[in-house]
Amino acid sequence: EQIMPLFYCNNLYTDKKWIQKTKAKLEAIRGKLWDTATLTECGMDVYDLSEIGIVETSLPSIEESLATVHVPDSYLEVWNRTYLELQDLLSQHSVKRQGCSVLLWLAKIIGEECGLVCHAMTKQELCWGTYPDATGIHCNAHVNNFVVRAKREPNESFLCPLDFDMAYEKSEFLSELVDCQHQGIFPSNFEDIITWEHKLGMRPSLAGSNFTSSGVSNTEKAVWQFKGAESEIMEDLSRIVKIAFRDTMVNNFDEVLESGLSEVSLSKYDSSLSRISDCIVRLALIATSSVVC
């Protein structure tokens, strides 16, 4: 979310007519434009919005960009190099793949990869690390327990899970240890704990919520700043893009969590989109390098 303005600051997405039209389209699909975090906290449905009509065009030069993104001095060289690479790749993509959003493609992939990990653990009757203790409820199923892989091939995953020191198998689960914590809202059988871990742990954290996960705060909110742009336009544009990204990510998490790869395929590993996404992820990591969750 910190770098999203780069893709929309110098093009038609600052046009009021496009924003009004897209807002109406979103409202027709999902109702009120509540953020994705609110919907997941209430257990409501979210939607795959990858076909909503948001498309990234070629990036402006660094000097001409109207977007304001803070880049630490120590990363400025790699930022500029990555930005120029992304600018070139996105220009080629815009010509060859009209109508295909790279950001929303990446949202689908991230959601699916998180869903795949949780699905695989469920099949093996393995809990990531969710249990009540003296401080409340501990939950290891959240987005901060994925790291971005430093080196990957275009058809390989972006993410790798970690932090399994508190994980336990069904055979190791002791219901009496749950009961003795007197947590009235926490389930006392293994299957319901797994459901809790997915629905109230991983799912809300993907949506941008800090509702239950003990390892991710989601308190660092991206404020879009465009030089010379109307604040009302930017507020509406920000809401549209963030909802589309978060909804799409959580929706695809839900689908893969439910059916795994037997029915939902990670077929979208496209080499061109994958290279562009690598640049986007690198810029996002730089832009959030000082954020402590």
PDB file of N, CA and C in Angstrom, residues 15 33 57 63 83 109 117 123 131 133 144 149 153 163 182 199 206 248 281:
ATOM      1  N   ASP A  15      -8.882  10.828 -12.707  1.00  0.00           N
ATOM      2  CA  ASP A  15     -10.066  11.390 -13.357  1.00  0.00           C
ATOM      3  C   ASP A  15     -11.305  11.077 -12.513  1.00  0.00           C
ATOM      4  N   LEU A  33     -18.682   0.455   0.782  1.00  0.00           N
ATOM      5  CA  LEU A  33     -17.239   0.376   0.613  1.00  0.00           C
ATOM      6  C   LEU A  33     -16.506   0.366   1.953  1.00  0.00           C
ATOM      7  N   THR A  57      -0.321   1.405 -15.797  1.00  0.00           N
ATOM      8  CA  THR A  57       0.296   1.826 -17.043  1.00  0.00           C
ATOM      9  C   THR A  57       1.776   2.075 -16.792  1.00  0.00           C
ATOM     10  N   GLU A  63      11.773  11.698 -11.751  1.00  0.00           N
ATOM     11  CA  GLU A  63      11.688  13.142 -11.601  1.00  0.00           C
ATOM     12  C   GLU A  63      10.276  13.667 -11.843  1.00  0.00           C
ATOM     13  N   TYR A  83      13.435   0.775  -9.695  1.00  0.00           N
ATOM     14  CA  TYR A  83      12.388   1.604 -10.302  1.00  0.00           C
ATOM     15  C   TYR A  83      12.562   1.656 -11.816  1.00  0.00           C
ATOM     16  N   ILE A 109      -1.860 -14.190  -6.120  1.00  0.00           N
ATOM     17  CA  ILE A 109      -0.786 -15.136  -5.823  1.00  0.00           C
ATOM     18  C   ILE A 109      -0.478 -15.173  -4.327  1.00  0.00           C
ATOM     19  N   VAL A 117      -0.409 -22.922   2.251  1.00  0.00           N
ATOM     20  CA  VAL A 117       0.317 -23.321   3.467  1.00  0.00           C
ATOM     21  C   VAL A 117      -0.661 -23.776   4.551  1.00  0.00           C
ATOM     22  N   LYS A 123      -4.278 -30.527   6.432  1.00  0.00           N
ATOM     23  CA  LYS A 123      -4.275 -31.920   5.970  1.00  0.00           C
ATOM     24  C   LYS A 123      -3.376 -32.787   6.846  1.00  0.00           C
ATOM     25  N   TYR A 131      -3.308 -20.906  20.807  1.00  0.00           N
ATOM     26  CA  TYR A 131      -3.702 -21.447  22.107  1.00  0.00           C
ATOM     27  C   TYR A 131      -3.899 -20.287  23.094  1.00  0.00           C
ATOM     28  N   ASP A 133      -3.263 -18.450  26.696  1.00  0.00           N
ATOM     29  CA  ASP A 133      -2.295 -18.478  27.786  1.00  0.00           C
ATOM     30  C   ASP A 133      -2.615 -17.342  28.757  1.00  0.00           C
ATOM     31  N   ASN A 144       2.940 -11.928   9.206  1.00  0.00           N
ATOM     32  CA  ASN A 144       4.332 -11.672   9.589  1.00  0.00           C
ATOM     33  C   ASN A 144       5.143 -12.946   9.714  1.00  0.00           C
ATOM     34  N   ARG A 149      11.018 -14.707  -0.387  1.00  0.00           N
ATOM     35  CA  ARG A 149      12.210 -15.453  -0.807  1.00  0.00           C
ATOM     36  C   ARG A 149      13.160 -14.537  -1.571  1.00  0.00           C
ATOM     37  N   GLU A 153      12.720 -18.627  -8.971  1.00  0.00           N
ATOM     38  CA  GLU A 153      12.451 -18.731 -10.397  1.00  0.00           C
ATOM     39  C   GLU A 153      11.036 -18.215 -10.656  1.00  0.00           C
ATOM     40  N   ASP A 163       8.470 -19.765  11.726  1.00  0.00           N
ATOM     41  CA  ASP A 163       8.016 -19.664  13.118  1.00  0.00           C
ATOM     42  C   ASP A 163       7.097 -20.815  13.508  1.00  0.00           C
ATOM     43  N   HIS A 182      -9.619 -20.738  31.198  1.00  0.00           N
ATOM     44  CA  HIS A 182     -10.931 -20.098  31.375  1.00  0.00           C
ATOM     45  C   HIS A 182     -11.213 -19.046  30.299  1.00  0.00           C
ATOM     46  N   LYS A 199      -9.799 -18.411  10.308  1.00  0.00           N
ATOM     47  CA  LYS A 199     -10.835 -17.386  10.143  1.00  0.00           C
ATOM     48  C   LYS A 199     -10.582 -16.129  10.971  1.00  0.00           C
ATOM     49  N   LEU A 206      -4.385 -10.825   6.734  1.00  0.00           N
ATOM     50  CA  LEU A 206      -4.261 -10.562   5.299  1.00  0.00           C
ATOM     51  C   LEU A 206      -5.091  -9.343   4.894  1.00  0.00           C
ATOM     52  N   THR A 248      -9.193  -9.144  -3.055  1.00  0.00           N
ATOM     53  CA  THR A 248      -8.711 -10.183  -3.975  1.00  0.00           C
ATOM     54  C   THR A 248      -7.770 -11.141  -3.255  1.00  0.00           C
ATOM     55  N   VAL A 281       7.673  -6.037  -5.335  1.00  0.00           N
ATOM     56  CA  VAL A 281       7.937  -6.530  -3.984  1.00  0.00           C
ATOM     57  C   VAL A 281       9.202  -5.895  -3.423  1.00  0.00           C
TER      58      VAL A 281
END
